[in-house]
């Protein structure tokens, strides 16, 4: 079950077989059905997850009941509620399977213990955290500087397969626009071709 | 010159005196005048900076010549162009002193060497990176879910001193709105009091 995870980790750093086997043995395999919650706001997120199959989304539910998608995680992507995880405080975000999904979860205590035993894992996770940080910064800049139409076009160019797996509603809630507005953009772009 | 930095680092992790002195000795003290660039887009950002005094901003200049502020760093805050720094590629962002500033810079090669010698520094920087990540995620959620007026109100509530040091133009470029619109918000809020 941990084959994809092992391959993913080795793609980032040359880990010894001992480190790799011991670390991946700490992960627990779980299946979630489409629409099942992996984490609900208010709970403490004491795990980090890796998607083997399927897709999850991390989202914020505002006071008016509107959902805002922070990100999607598909095969070989990580997910967590970083604020809750890092600071052991109640989550503000939900994590939901939006396809039937197989995931590997590692609990914080196991990750911390592994970092202490194998410092090279700490380096690896620092590098991966920086990568996520770069993506988030890129997205923040795009949100400040680009129109919704440009951001939509970029998203489908950069994630052609992912965008086909998402509903209009999910994608609109990621772009920060209504799905009616997304439909308008799609119609306009289709006409322009 | 490294007193503030030492205090800041000790506030995050219990470092030995040896680690602390050797690590902080790698930083180079620099002064920048208001409006001076610390980094320009196109250059490789091979350093990370710590503000001792003053304020810098990290911003994106779009094709139309509009500036978008990603963040401000004041006393005891770090700054870098993370994408350029992590991936050794040309910067997409500018870093500018917006007050006369005293900063401590550490070059990547010195930081990497310090991490190898003192693994506890790697832990410390992973934790600080996670903290920045949490802030950026918080901001992304706010941008998706809140109006500009709410975000302005939150900003002045959370950063009362910083907001007084910023011009309308700088703050508007951070909130992702025009400064004319920010003026309207300010007038409306002042009337509502």
JSON list of N, CA and C in Angstrom, two decimals, chain A residues 60 62 68-71 81-83 85-87 92-93 111 115 119 122-123 125-126 129-134 136-141 143-145 173-176, chain B residues 60 62 68-71 80-83 85-87 92-93 111 115 119 122-123 125-126 129-134 136-141 143-145 173-176:
[
{"chain": "A", "resi": 60, "resn": "UNK", "atom": "N", "xyz": [-12.93, 26.08, 3.55]},
{"chain": "A", "resi": 60, "resn": "UNK", "atom": "CA", "xyz": [-13.40, 26.93, 4.64]},
{"chain": "A", "resi": 60, "resn": "UNK", "atom": "C", "xyz": [-14.88, 27.20, 4.43]},
{"chain": "A", "resi": 62, "resn": "UNK", "atom": "N", "xyz": [-17.77, 29.63, 5.45]},
{"chain": "A", "resi": 62, "resn": "UNK", "atom": "CA", "xyz": [-17.94, 30.92, 6.12]},
{"chain": "A", "resi": 62, "resn": "UNK", "atom": "C", "xyz": [-19.28, 31.03, 6.85]},
{"chain": "A", "resi": 68, "resn": "UNK", "atom": "N", "xyz": [-15.32, 27.81, 0.56]},
{"chain": "A", "resi": 68, "resn": "UNK", "atom": "CA", "xyz": [-14.18, 28.36, -0.17]},
{"chain": "A", "resi": 68, "resn": "UNK", "atom": "C", "xyz": [-13.08, 27.30, -0.19]},
{"chain": "A", "resi": 69, "resn": "UNK", "atom": "N", "xyz": [-12.74, 26.82, -1.37]},
{"chain": "A", "resi": 69, "resn": "UNK", "atom": "CA", "xyz": [-11.74, 25.76, -1.47]},
{"chain": "A", "resi": 69, "resn": "UNK", "atom": "C", "xyz": [-10.34, 26.31, -1.42]},
{"chain": "A", "resi": 70, "resn": "UNK", "atom": "N", "xyz": [-9.59, 25.89, -0.42]},
{"chain": "A", "resi": 70, "resn": "UNK", "atom": "CA", "xyz": [-8.21, 26.33, -0.31]},
{"chain": "A", "resi": 70, "resn": "UNK", "atom": "C", "xyz": [-7.34, 25.55, -1.29]},
{"chain": "A", "resi": 71, "resn": "UNK", "atom": "N", "xyz": [-7.49, 24.25, -1.32]},
{"chain": "A", "resi": 71, "resn": "UNK", "atom": "CA", "xyz": [-6.78, 23.46, -2.34]},
{"chain": "A", "resi": 71, "resn": "UNK", "atom": "C", "xyz": [-7.39, 22.07, -2.47]},
{"chain": "A", "resi": 81, "resn": "UNK", "atom": "N", "xyz": [-4.55, 20.27, 7.86]},
{"chain": "A", "resi": 81, "resn": "UNK", "atom": "CA", "xyz": [-5.00, 21.61, 8.24]},
{"chain": "A", "resi": 81, "resn": "UNK", "atom": "C", "xyz": [-3.82, 22.17, 9.01]},
{"chain": "A", "resi": 82, "resn": "UNK", "atom": "N", "xyz": [-2.95, 22.89, 8.33]},
{"chain": "A", "resi": 82, "resn": "UNK", "atom": "CA", "xyz": [-1.64, 23.23, 8.87]},
{"chain": "A", "resi": 82, "resn": "UNK", "atom": "C", "xyz": [-1.68, 24.01, 10.18]},
{"chain": "A", "resi": 83, "resn": "UNK", "atom": "N", "xyz": [-2.65, 24.92, 10.30]},
{"chain": "A", "resi": 83, "resn": "UNK", "atom": "CA", "xyz": [-2.73, 25.75, 11.51]},
{"chain": "A", "resi": 83, "resn": "UNK", "atom": "C", "xyz": [-3.08, 24.87, 12.71]},
{"chain": "A", "resi": 85, "resn": "UNK", "atom": "N", "xyz": [-2.79, 21.59, 12.87]},
{"chain": "A", "resi": 85, "resn": "UNK", "atom": "CA", "xyz": [-1.71, 20.60, 13.03]},
{"chain": "A", "resi": 85, "resn": "UNK", "atom": "C", "xyz": [-0.51, 21.19, 13.77]},
{"chain": "A", "resi": 86, "resn": "UNK", "atom": "N", "xyz": [-0.05, 22.35, 13.31]},
{"chain": "A", "resi": 86, "resn": "UNK", "atom": "CA", "xyz": [1.16, 22.94, 13.89]},
{"chain": "A", "resi": 86, "resn": "UNK", "atom": "C", "xyz": [0.94, 23.43, 15.31]},
{"chain": "A", "resi": 87, "resn": "UNK", "atom": "N", "xyz": [-0.23, 23.99, 15.55]},
{"chain": "A", "resi": 87, "resn": "UNK", "atom": "CA", "xyz": [-0.46, 24.64, 16.84]},
{"chain": "A", "resi": 87, "resn": "UNK", "atom": "C", "xyz": [-1.42, 23.89, 17.76]},
{"chain": "A", "resi": 92, "resn": "UNK", "atom": "N", "xyz": [-10.03, 25.24, 11.65]},
{"chain": "A", "resi": 92, "resn": "UNK", "atom": "CA", "xyz": [-10.99, 26.18, 11.07]},
{"chain": "A", "resi": 92, "resn": "UNK", "atom": "C", "xyz": [-11.49, 25.66, 9.73]},
{"chain": "A", "resi": 93, "resn": "UNK", "atom": "N", "xyz": [-10.82, 24.65, 9.22]},
{"chain": "A", "resi": 93, "resn": "UNK", "atom": "CA", "xyz": [-11.12, 24.15, 7.88]},
{"chain": "A", "resi": 93, "resn": "UNK", "atom": "C", "xyz": [-11.67, 22.73, 7.94]},
{"chain": "A", "resi": 111, "resn": "UNK", "atom": "N", "xyz": [5.23, 11.20, 13.36]},
{"chain": "A", "resi": 111, "resn": "UNK", "atom": "CA", "xyz": [6.08, 12.00, 12.48]},
{"chain": "A", "resi": 111, "resn": "UNK", "atom": "C", "xyz": [7.22, 12.64, 13.28]},
{"chain": "A", "resi": 115, "resn": "UNK", "atom": "N", "xyz": [11.21, 12.06, 12.81]},
{"chain": "A", "resi": 115, "resn": "UNK", "atom": "CA", "xyz": [12.14, 13.18, 12.56]},
{"chain": "A", "resi": 115, "resn": "UNK", "atom": "C", "xyz": [13.32, 13.10, 13.53]},
{"chain": "A", "resi": 119, "resn": "UNK", "atom": "N", "xyz": [17.02, 12.45, 11.01]},
{"chain": "A", "resi": 119, "resn": "UNK", "atom": "CA", "xyz": [17.00, 13.89, 10.70]},
{"chain": "A", "resi": 119, "resn": "UNK", "atom": "C", "xyz": [16.86, 14.20, 9.21]},
{"chain": "A", "resi": 122, "resn": "UNK", "atom": "N", "xyz": [13.49, 15.31, 8.29]},
{"chain": "A", "resi": 122, "resn": "UNK", "atom": "CA", "xyz": [13.17, 16.70, 8.62]},
{"chain": "A", "resi": 122, "resn": "UNK", "atom": "C", "xyz": [13.56, 17.61, 7.45]},
{"chain": "A", "resi": 123, "resn": "UNK", "atom": "N", "xyz": [14.74, 17.37, 6.89]},
{"chain": "A", "resi": 123, "resn": "UNK", "atom": "CA", "xyz": [15.19, 18.13, 5.72]},
{"chain": "A", "resi": 123, "resn": "UNK", "atom": "C", "xyz": [14.19, 17.97, 4.58]},
{"chain": "A", "resi": 125, "resn": "UNK", "atom": "N", "xyz": [11.02, 17.15, 4.65]},
{"chain": "A", "resi": 125, "resn": "UNK", "atom": "CA", "xyz": [9.75, 17.83, 4.88]},
{"chain": "A", "resi": 125, "resn": "UNK", "atom": "C", "xyz": [9.90, 19.35, 4.87]},
{"chain": "A", "resi": 126, "resn": "UNK", "atom": "N", "xyz": [11.07, 19.85, 5.26]},
{"chain": "A", "resi": 126, "resn": "UNK", "atom": "CA", "xyz": [11.27, 21.29, 5.16]},
{"chain": "A", "resi": 126, "resn": "UNK", "atom": "C", "xyz": [11.23, 21.71, 3.70]},
{"chain": "A", "resi": 129, "resn": "UNK", "atom": "N", "xyz": [7.69, 21.51, 2.45]},
{"chain": "A", "resi": 129, "resn": "UNK", "atom": "CA", "xyz": [6.91, 22.62, 3.01]},
{"chain": "A", "resi": 129, "resn": "UNK", "atom": "C", "xyz": [7.21, 23.90, 2.24]},
{"chain": "A", "resi": 130, "resn": "UNK", "atom": "N", "xyz": [8.48, 24.10, 1.89]},
{"chain": "A", "resi": 130, "resn": "UNK", "atom": "CA", "xyz": [8.86, 25.28, 1.11]},
{"chain": "A", "resi": 130, "resn": "UNK", "atom": "C", "xyz": [8.16, 25.27, -0.25]},
{"chain": "A", "resi": 131, "resn": "UNK", "atom": "N", "xyz": [8.06, 24.06, -0.82]},
{"chain": "A", "resi": 131, "resn": "UNK", "atom": "CA", "xyz": [7.41, 23.95, -2.13]},
{"chain": "A", "resi": 131, "resn": "UNK", "atom": "C", "xyz": [5.93, 24.35, -2.06]},
{"chain": "A", "resi": 132, "resn": "UNK", "atom": "N", "xyz": [5.26, 23.86, -1.02]},
{"chain": "A", "resi": 132, "resn": "UNK", "atom": "CA", "xyz": [3.85, 24.21, -0.82]},
{"chain": "A", "resi": 132, "resn": "UNK", "atom": "C", "xyz": [3.73, 25.73, -0.62]},
{"chain": "A", "resi": 133, "resn": "UNK", "atom": "N", "xyz": [4.68, 26.25, 0.13]},
{"chain": "A", "resi": 133, "resn": "UNK", "atom": "CA", "xyz": [4.72, 27.68, 0.42]},
{"chain": "A", "resi": 133, "resn": "UNK", "atom": "C", "xyz": [4.85, 28.48, -0.89]},
{"chain": "A", "resi": 134, "resn": "UNK", "atom": "N", "xyz": [5.74, 28.03, -1.76]},
{"chain": "A", "resi": 134, "resn": "UNK", "atom": "CA", "xyz": [5.92, 28.69, -3.06]},
{"chain": "A", "resi": 134, "resn": "UNK", "atom": "C", "xyz": [4.60, 28.69, -3.85]},
{"chain": "A", "resi": 136, "resn": "UNK", "atom": "N", "xyz": [1.55, 28.45, -2.71]},
{"chain": "A", "resi": 136, "resn": "UNK", "atom": "CA", "xyz": [0.55, 29.28, -2.05]},
{"chain": "A", "resi": 136, "resn": "UNK", "atom": "C", "xyz": [0.84, 30.76, -2.34]},
{"chain": "A", "resi": 137, "resn": "UNK", "atom": "N", "xyz": [2.13, 31.10, -2.33]},
{"chain": "A", "resi": 137, "resn": "UNK", "atom": "CA", "xyz": [2.53, 32.48, -2.62]},
{"chain": "A", "resi": 137, "resn": "UNK", "atom": "C", "xyz": [2.18, 32.85, -4.06]},
{"chain": "A", "resi": 138, "resn": "UNK", "atom": "N", "xyz": [2.46, 31.93, -4.96]},
{"chain": "A", "resi": 138, "resn": "UNK", "atom": "CA", "xyz": [2.14, 32.11, -6.39]},
{"chain": "A", "resi": 138, "resn": "UNK", "atom": "C", "xyz": [0.64, 32.38, -6.54]},
{"chain": "A", "resi": 139, "resn": "UNK", "atom": "N", "xyz": [-0.16, 31.59, -5.81]},
{"chain": "A", "resi": 139, "resn": "UNK", "atom": "CA", "xyz": [-1.61, 31.72, -5.91]},
{"chain": "A", "resi": 139, "resn": "UNK", "atom": "C", "xyz": [-2.09, 33.06, -5.33]},
{"chain": "A", "resi": 140, "resn": "UNK", "atom": "N", "xyz": [-1.44, 33.48, -4.24]},
{"chain": "A", "resi": 140, "resn": "UNK", "atom": "CA", "xyz": [-1.78, 34.75, -3.61]},
{"chain": "A", "resi": 140, "resn": "UNK", "atom": "C", "xyz": [-1.50, 35.90, -4.58]},
{"chain": "A", "resi": 141, "resn": "UNK", "atom": "N", "xyz": [-0.34, 35.85, -5.23]},
{"chain": "A", "resi": 141, "resn": "UNK", "atom": "CA", "xyz": [0.02, 36.88, -6.21]},
{"chain": "A", "resi": 141, "resn": "UNK", "atom": "C", "xyz": [-0.99, 36.90, -7.36]},
{"chain": "A", "resi": 143, "resn": "UNK", "atom": "N", "xyz": [-4.06, 35.94, -7.27]},
{"chain": "A", "resi": 143, "resn": "UNK", "atom": "CA", "xyz": [-5.34, 36.47, -6.80]},
{"chain": "A", "resi": 143, "resn": "UNK", "atom": "C", "xyz": [-5.31, 37.99, -6.71]},
{"chain": "A", "resi": 144, "resn": "UNK", "atom": "N", "xyz": [-4.14, 38.54, -6.40]},
{"chain": "A", "resi": 144, "resn": "UNK", "atom": "CA", "xyz": [-4.03, 40.00, -6.31]},
{"chain": "A", "resi": 144, "resn": "UNK", "atom": "C", "xyz": [-3.92, 40.64, -7.69]},
{"chain": "A", "resi": 145, "resn": "UNK", "atom": "N", "xyz": [-3.29, 39.93, -8.63]},
{"chain": "A", "resi": 145, "resn": "UNK", "atom": "CA", "xyz": [-2.91, 40.61, -9.88]},
{"chain": "A", "resi": 145, "resn": "UNK", "atom": "C", "xyz": [-3.67, 40.17, -11.12]},
{"chain": "A", "resi": 173, "resn": "UNK", "atom": "N", "xyz": [-15.42, 27.69, -6.38]},
{"chain": "A", "resi": 173, "resn": "UNK", "atom": "CA", "xyz": [-15.12, 27.92, -4.96]},
{"chain": "A", "resi": 173, "resn": "UNK", "atom": "C", "xyz": [-13.62, 27.97, -4.70]},
{"chain": "A", "resi": 174, "resn": "UNK", "atom": "N", "xyz": [-12.83, 27.52, -5.67]},
{"chain": "A", "resi": 174, "resn": "UNK", "atom": "CA", "xyz": [-11.37, 27.64, -5.58]},
{"chain": "A", "resi": 174, "resn": "UNK", "atom": "C", "xyz": [-10.92, 28.98, -6.15]},
{"chain": "A", "resi": 175, "resn": "UNK", "atom": "N", "xyz": [-11.57, 29.41, -7.22]},
{"chain": "A", "resi": 175, "resn": "UNK", "atom": "CA", "xyz": [-11.18, 30.66, -7.88]},
{"chain": "A", "resi": 175, "resn": "UNK", "atom": "C", "xyz": [-11.72, 31.89, -7.15]},
{"chain": "A", "resi": 176, "resn": "UNK", "atom": "N", "xyz": [-12.63, 31.66, -6.22]},
{"chain": "A", "resi": 176, "resn": "UNK", "atom": "CA", "xyz": [-13.17, 32.79, -5.46]},
{"chain": "A", "resi": 176, "resn": "UNK", "atom": "C", "xyz": [-14.27, 33.53, -6.20]},
{"chain": "B", "resi": 60, "resn": "UNK", "atom": "N", "xyz": [4.99, 42.31, -6.19]},
{"chain": "B", "resi": 60, "resn": "UNK", "atom": "CA", "xyz": [4.96, 41.85, -7.57]},
{"chain": "B", "resi": 60, "resn": "UNK", "atom": "C", "xyz": [4.55, 43.01, -8.45]},
{"chain": "B", "resi": 62, "resn": "UNK", "atom": "N", "xyz": [3.10, 43.84, -12.00]},
{"chain": "B", "resi": 62, "resn": "UNK", "atom": "CA", "xyz": [2.48, 43.14, -13.13]},
{"chain": "B", "resi": 62, "resn": "UNK", "atom": "C", "xyz": [2.78, 43.84, -14.46]},
{"chain": "B", "resi": 68, "resn": "UNK", "atom": "N", "xyz": [1.69, 44.88, -6.50]},
{"chain": "B", "resi": 68, "resn": "UNK", "atom": "CA", "xyz": [0.87, 44.09, -5.58]},
{"chain": "B", "resi": 68, "resn": "UNK", "atom": "C", "xyz": [1.75, 43.64, -4.43]},
{"chain": "B", "resi": 69, "resn": "UNK", "atom": "N", "xyz": [1.41, 44.10, -3.23]},
{"chain": "B", "resi": 69, "resn": "UNK", "atom": "CA", "xyz": [2.25, 43.77, -2.07]},
{"chain": "B", "resi": 69, "resn": "UNK", "atom": "C", "xyz": [1.90, 42.40, -1.51]},
{"chain": "B", "resi": 70, "resn": "UNK", "atom": "N", "xyz": [2.90, 41.54, -1.50]},
{"chain": "B", "resi": 70, "resn": "UNK", "atom": "CA", "xyz": [2.68, 40.21, -0.93]},
{"chain": "B", "resi": 70, "resn": "UNK", "atom": "C", "xyz": [2.73, 40.28, 0.59]},
{"chain": "B", "resi": 71, "resn": "UNK", "atom": "N", "xyz": [3.75, 40.93, 1.11]},
{"chain": "B", "resi": 71, "resn": "UNK", "atom": "CA", "xyz": [3.78, 41.16, 2.56]},
{"chain": "B", "resi": 71, "resn": "UNK", "atom": "C", "xyz": [4.76, 42.26, 2.93]},
{"chain": "B", "resi": 80, "resn": "UNK", "atom": "N", "xyz": [12.25, 37.01, 2.23]},
{"chain": "B", "resi": 80, "resn": "UNK", "atom": "CA", "xyz": [13.02, 36.44, 1.13]},
{"chain": "B", "resi": 80, "resn": "UNK", "atom": "C", "xyz": [12.07, 36.33, -0.06]},
{"chain": "B", "resi": 81, "resn": "UNK", "atom": "N", "xyz": [12.60, 35.99, -1.21]},
{"chain": "B", "resi": 81, "resn": "UNK", "atom": "CA", "xyz": [11.74, 35.64, -2.35]},
{"chain": "B", "resi": 81, "resn": "UNK", "atom": "C", "xyz": [11.84, 34.12, -2.40]},
{"chain": "B", "resi": 82, "resn": "UNK", "atom": "N", "xyz": [10.87, 33.46, -1.76]},
{"chain": "B", "resi": 82, "resn": "UNK", "atom": "CA", "xyz": [11.01, 32.03, -1.47]},
{"chain": "B", "resi": 82, "resn": "UNK", "atom": "C", "xyz": [11.18, 31.16, -2.71]},
{"chain": "B", "resi": 83, "resn": "UNK", "atom": "N", "xyz": [10.50, 31.50, -3.79]},
{"chain": "B", "resi": 83, "resn": "UNK", "atom": "CA", "xyz": [10.57, 30.68, -5.01]},
{"chain": "B", "resi": 83, "resn": "UNK", "atom": "C", "xyz": [11.98, 30.76, -5.59]},
{"chain": "B", "resi": 85, "resn": "UNK", "atom": "N", "xyz": [14.69, 31.76, -4.00]},
{"chain": "B", "resi": 85, "resn": "UNK", "atom": "CA", "xyz": [15.62, 31.23, -3.00]},
{"chain": "B", "resi": 85, "resn": "UNK", "atom": "C", "xyz": [15.65, 29.70, -3.01]},
{"chain": "B", "resi": 86, "resn": "UNK", "atom": "N", "xyz": [14.48, 29.08, -2.97]},
{"chain": "B", "resi": 86, "resn": "UNK", "atom": "CA", "xyz": [14.42, 27.61, -2.89]},
{"chain": "B", "resi": 86, "resn": "UNK", "atom": "C", "xyz": [14.89, 26.95, -4.16]},
{"chain": "B", "resi": 87, "resn": "UNK", "atom": "N", "xyz": [14.52, 27.54, -5.30]},
{"chain": "B", "resi": 87, "resn": "UNK", "atom": "CA", "xyz": [14.78, 26.87, -6.58]},
{"chain": "B", "resi": 87, "resn": "UNK", "atom": "C", "xyz": [15.89, 27.53, -7.40]},
{"chain": "B", "resi": 92, "resn": "UNK", "atom": "N", "xyz": [10.70, 36.63, -9.27]},
{"chain": "B", "resi": 92, "resn": "UNK", "atom": "CA", "xyz": [9.56, 37.28, -9.92]},
{"chain": "B", "resi": 92, "resn": "UNK", "atom": "C", "xyz": [9.13, 38.49, -9.11]},
{"chain": "B", "resi": 93, "resn": "UNK", "atom": "N", "xyz": [9.66, 38.59, -7.90]},
{"chain": "B", "resi": 93, "resn": "UNK", "atom": "CA", "xyz": [9.22, 39.65, -6.99]},
{"chain": "B", "resi": 93, "resn": "UNK", "atom": "C", "xyz": [10.36, 40.62, -6.71]},
{"chain": "B", "resi": 111, "resn": "UNK", "atom": "N", "xyz": [23.61, 29.33, 5.30]},
{"chain": "B", "resi": 111, "resn": "UNK", "atom": "CA", "xyz": [22.48, 28.75, 6.03]},
{"chain": "B", "resi": 111, "resn": "UNK", "atom": "C", "xyz": [22.52, 27.23, 5.90]},
{"chain": "B", "resi": 115, "resn": "UNK", "atom": "N", "xyz": [22.88, 24.49, 8.89]},
{"chain": "B", "resi": 115, "resn": "UNK", "atom": "CA", "xyz": [21.89, 23.42, 9.12]},
{"chain": "B", "resi": 115, "resn": "UNK", "atom": "C", "xyz": [22.59, 22.07, 9.23]},
{"chain": "B", "resi": 119, "resn": "UNK", "atom": "N", "xyz": [21.77, 20.57, 13.43]},
{"chain": "B", "resi": 119, "resn": "UNK", "atom": "CA", "xyz": [20.44, 20.15, 12.96]},
{"chain": "B", "resi": 119, "resn": "UNK", "atom": "C", "xyz": [19.28, 20.83, 13.69]},
{"chain": "B", "resi": 122, "resn": "UNK", "atom": "N", "xyz": [17.68, 23.48, 11.73]},
{"chain": "B", "resi": 122, "resn": "UNK", "atom": "CA", "xyz": [16.76, 23.01, 10.68]},
{"chain": "B", "resi": 122, "resn": "UNK", "atom": "C", "xyz": [15.34, 22.88, 11.26]},
{"chain": "B", "resi": 123, "resn": "UNK", "atom": "N", "xyz": [15.26, 22.31, 12.46]},
{"chain": "B", "resi": 123, "resn": "UNK", "atom": "CA", "xyz": [13.96, 22.18, 13.13]},
{"chain": "B", "resi": 123, "resn": "UNK", "atom": "C", "xyz": [13.35, 23.56, 13.35]},
{"chain": "B", "resi": 125, "resn": "UNK", "atom": "N", "xyz": [13.88, 26.36, 11.76]},
{"chain": "B", "resi": 125, "resn": "UNK", "atom": "CA", "xyz": [13.43, 26.99, 10.52]},
{"chain": "B", "resi": 125, "resn": "UNK", "atom": "C", "xyz": [12.22, 26.27, 9.91]},
{"chain": "B", "resi": 126, "resn": "UNK", "atom": "N", "xyz": [12.12, 24.96, 10.13]},
{"chain": "B", "resi": 126, "resn": "UNK", "atom": "CA", "xyz": [10.91, 24.26, 9.66]},
{"chain": "B", "resi": 126, "resn": "UNK", "atom": "C", "xyz": [9.70, 24.79, 10.41]},
{"chain": "B", "resi": 129, "resn": "UNK", "atom": "N", "xyz": [8.93, 28.25, 9.14]},
{"chain": "B", "resi": 129, "resn": "UNK", "atom": "CA", "xyz": [8.34, 28.17, 7.80]},
{"chain": "B", "resi": 129, "resn": "UNK", "atom": "C", "xyz": [6.87, 27.78, 7.89]},
{"chain": "B", "resi": 130, "resn": "UNK", "atom": "N", "xyz": [6.57, 26.85, 8.79]},
{"chain": "B", "resi": 130, "resn": "UNK", "atom": "CA", "xyz": [5.18, 26.44, 8.98]},
{"chain": "B", "resi": 130, "resn": "UNK", "atom": "C", "xyz": [4.33, 27.62, 9.46]},
{"chain": "B", "resi": 131, "resn": "UNK", "atom": "N", "xyz": [4.93, 28.46, 10.30]},
{"chain": "B", "resi": 131, "resn": "UNK", "atom": "CA", "xyz": [4.21, 29.62, 10.82]},
{"chain": "B", "resi": 131, "resn": "UNK", "atom": "C", "xyz": [3.88, 30.61, 9.70]},
{"chain": "B", "resi": 132, "resn": "UNK", "atom": "N", "xyz": [4.84, 30.84, 8.82]},
{"chain": "B", "resi": 132, "resn": "UNK", "atom": "CA", "xyz": [4.62, 31.73, 7.69]},
{"chain": "B", "resi": 132, "resn": "UNK", "atom": "C", "xyz": [3.53, 31.14, 6.78]},
{"chain": "B", "resi": 133, "resn": "UNK", "atom": "N", "xyz": [3.62, 29.83, 6.63]},
{"chain": "B", "resi": 133, "resn": "UNK", "atom": "CA", "xyz": [2.66, 29.09, 5.81]},
{"chain": "B", "resi": 133, "resn": "UNK", "atom": "C", "xyz": [1.23, 29.27, 6.37]},
{"chain": "B", "resi": 134, "resn": "UNK", "atom": "N", "xyz": [1.11, 29.15, 7.68]},
{"chain": "B", "resi": 134, "resn": "UNK", "atom": "CA", "xyz": [-0.19, 29.34, 8.33]},
{"chain": "B", "resi": 134, "resn": "UNK", "atom": "C", "xyz": [-0.74, 30.74, 8.05]},
{"chain": "B", "resi": 136, "resn": "UNK", "atom": "N", "xyz": [0.00, 32.74, 5.54]},
{"chain": "B", "resi": 136, "resn": "UNK", "atom": "CA", "xyz": [-0.32, 32.89, 4.13]},
{"chain": "B", "resi": 136, "resn": "UNK", "atom": "C", "xyz": [-1.65, 32.20, 3.82]},
{"chain": "B", "resi": 137, "resn": "UNK", "atom": "N", "xyz": [-1.85, 31.02, 4.45]},
{"chain": "B", "resi": 137, "resn": "UNK", "atom": "CA", "xyz": [-3.09, 30.29, 4.25]},
{"chain": "B", "resi": 137, "resn": "UNK", "atom": "C", "xyz": [-4.27, 31.08, 4.81]},
{"chain": "B", "resi": 138, "resn": "UNK", "atom": "N", "xyz": [-4.08, 31.66, 5.97]},
{"chain": "B", "resi": 138, "resn": "UNK", "atom": "CA", "xyz": [-5.09, 32.50, 6.61]},
{"chain": "B", "resi": 138, "resn": "UNK", "atom": "C", "xyz": [-5.48, 33.65, 5.67]},
{"chain": "B", "resi": 139, "resn": "UNK", "atom": "N", "xyz": [-4.44, 34.25, 5.07]},
{"chain": "B", "resi": 139, "resn": "UNK", "atom": "CA", "xyz": [-4.68, 35.40, 4.18]},
{"chain": "B", "resi": 139, "resn": "UNK", "atom": "C", "xyz": [-5.43, 34.97, 2.92]},
{"chain": "B", "resi": 140, "resn": "UNK", "atom": "N", "xyz": [-5.05, 33.80, 2.40]},
{"chain": "B", "resi": 140, "resn": "UNK", "atom": "CA", "xyz": [-5.71, 33.27, 1.21]},
{"chain": "B", "resi": 140, "resn": "UNK", "atom": "C", "xyz": [-7.20, 33.03, 1.49]},
{"chain": "B", "resi": 141, "resn": "UNK", "atom": "N", "xyz": [-7.48, 32.44, 2.64]},
{"chain": "B", "resi": 141, "resn": "UNK", "atom": "CA", "xyz": [-8.88, 32.18, 3.02]},
{"chain": "B", "resi": 141, "resn": "UNK", "atom": "C", "xyz": [-9.63, 33.50, 3.15]},
{"chain": "B", "resi": 143, "resn": "UNK", "atom": "N", "xyz": [-8.96, 36.29, 1.66]},
{"chain": "B", "resi": 143, "resn": "UNK", "atom": "CA", "xyz": [-9.16, 36.86, 0.33]},
{"chain": "B", "resi": 143, "resn": "UNK", "atom": "C", "xyz": [-10.32, 36.20, -0.41]},
{"chain": "B", "resi": 144, "resn": "UNK", "atom": "N", "xyz": [-10.50, 34.90, -0.15]},
{"chain": "B", "resi": 144, "resn": "UNK", "atom": "CA", "xyz": [-11.59, 34.19, -0.81]},
{"chain": "B", "resi": 144, "resn": "UNK", "atom": "C", "xyz": [-12.93, 34.49, -0.15]},
{"chain": "B", "resi": 145, "resn": "UNK", "atom": "N", "xyz": [-12.92, 34.70, 1.17]},
{"chain": "B", "resi": 145, "resn": "UNK", "atom": "CA", "xyz": [-14.20, 34.70, 1.90]},
{"chain": "B", "resi": 145, "resn": "UNK", "atom": "C", "xyz": [-14.64, 36.05, 2.44]},
{"chain": "B", "resi": 173, "resn": "UNK", "atom": "N", "xyz": [-2.44, 48.17, -2.01]},
{"chain": "B", "resi": 173, "resn": "UNK", "atom": "CA", "xyz": [-1.75, 47.18, -2.86]},
{"chain": "B", "resi": 173, "resn": "UNK", "atom": "C", "xyz": [-1.57, 45.85, -2.14]},
{"chain": "B", "resi": 174, "resn": "UNK", "atom": "N", "xyz": [-1.75, 45.87, -0.83]},
{"chain": "B", "resi": 174, "resn": "UNK", "atom": "CA", "xyz": [-1.72, 44.62, -0.04]},
{"chain": "B", "resi": 174, "resn": "UNK", "atom": "C", "xyz": [-3.11, 43.98, -0.02]},
{"chain": "B", "resi": 175, "resn": "UNK", "atom": "N", "xyz": [-4.12, 44.83, 0.09]},
{"chain": "B", "resi": 175, "resn": "UNK", "atom": "CA", "xyz": [-5.49, 44.32, 0.17]},
{"chain": "B", "resi": 175, "resn": "UNK", "atom": "C", "xyz": [-6.06, 43.92, -1.19]},
{"chain": "B", "resi": 176, "resn": "UNK", "atom": "N", "xyz": [-5.35, 44.30, -2.25]},
{"chain": "B", "resi": 176, "resn": "UNK", "atom": "CA", "xyz": [-5.81, 43.94, -3.59]},
{"chain": "B", "resi": 176, "resn": "UNK", "atom": "C", "xyz": [-6.90, 44.85, -4.10]}
]
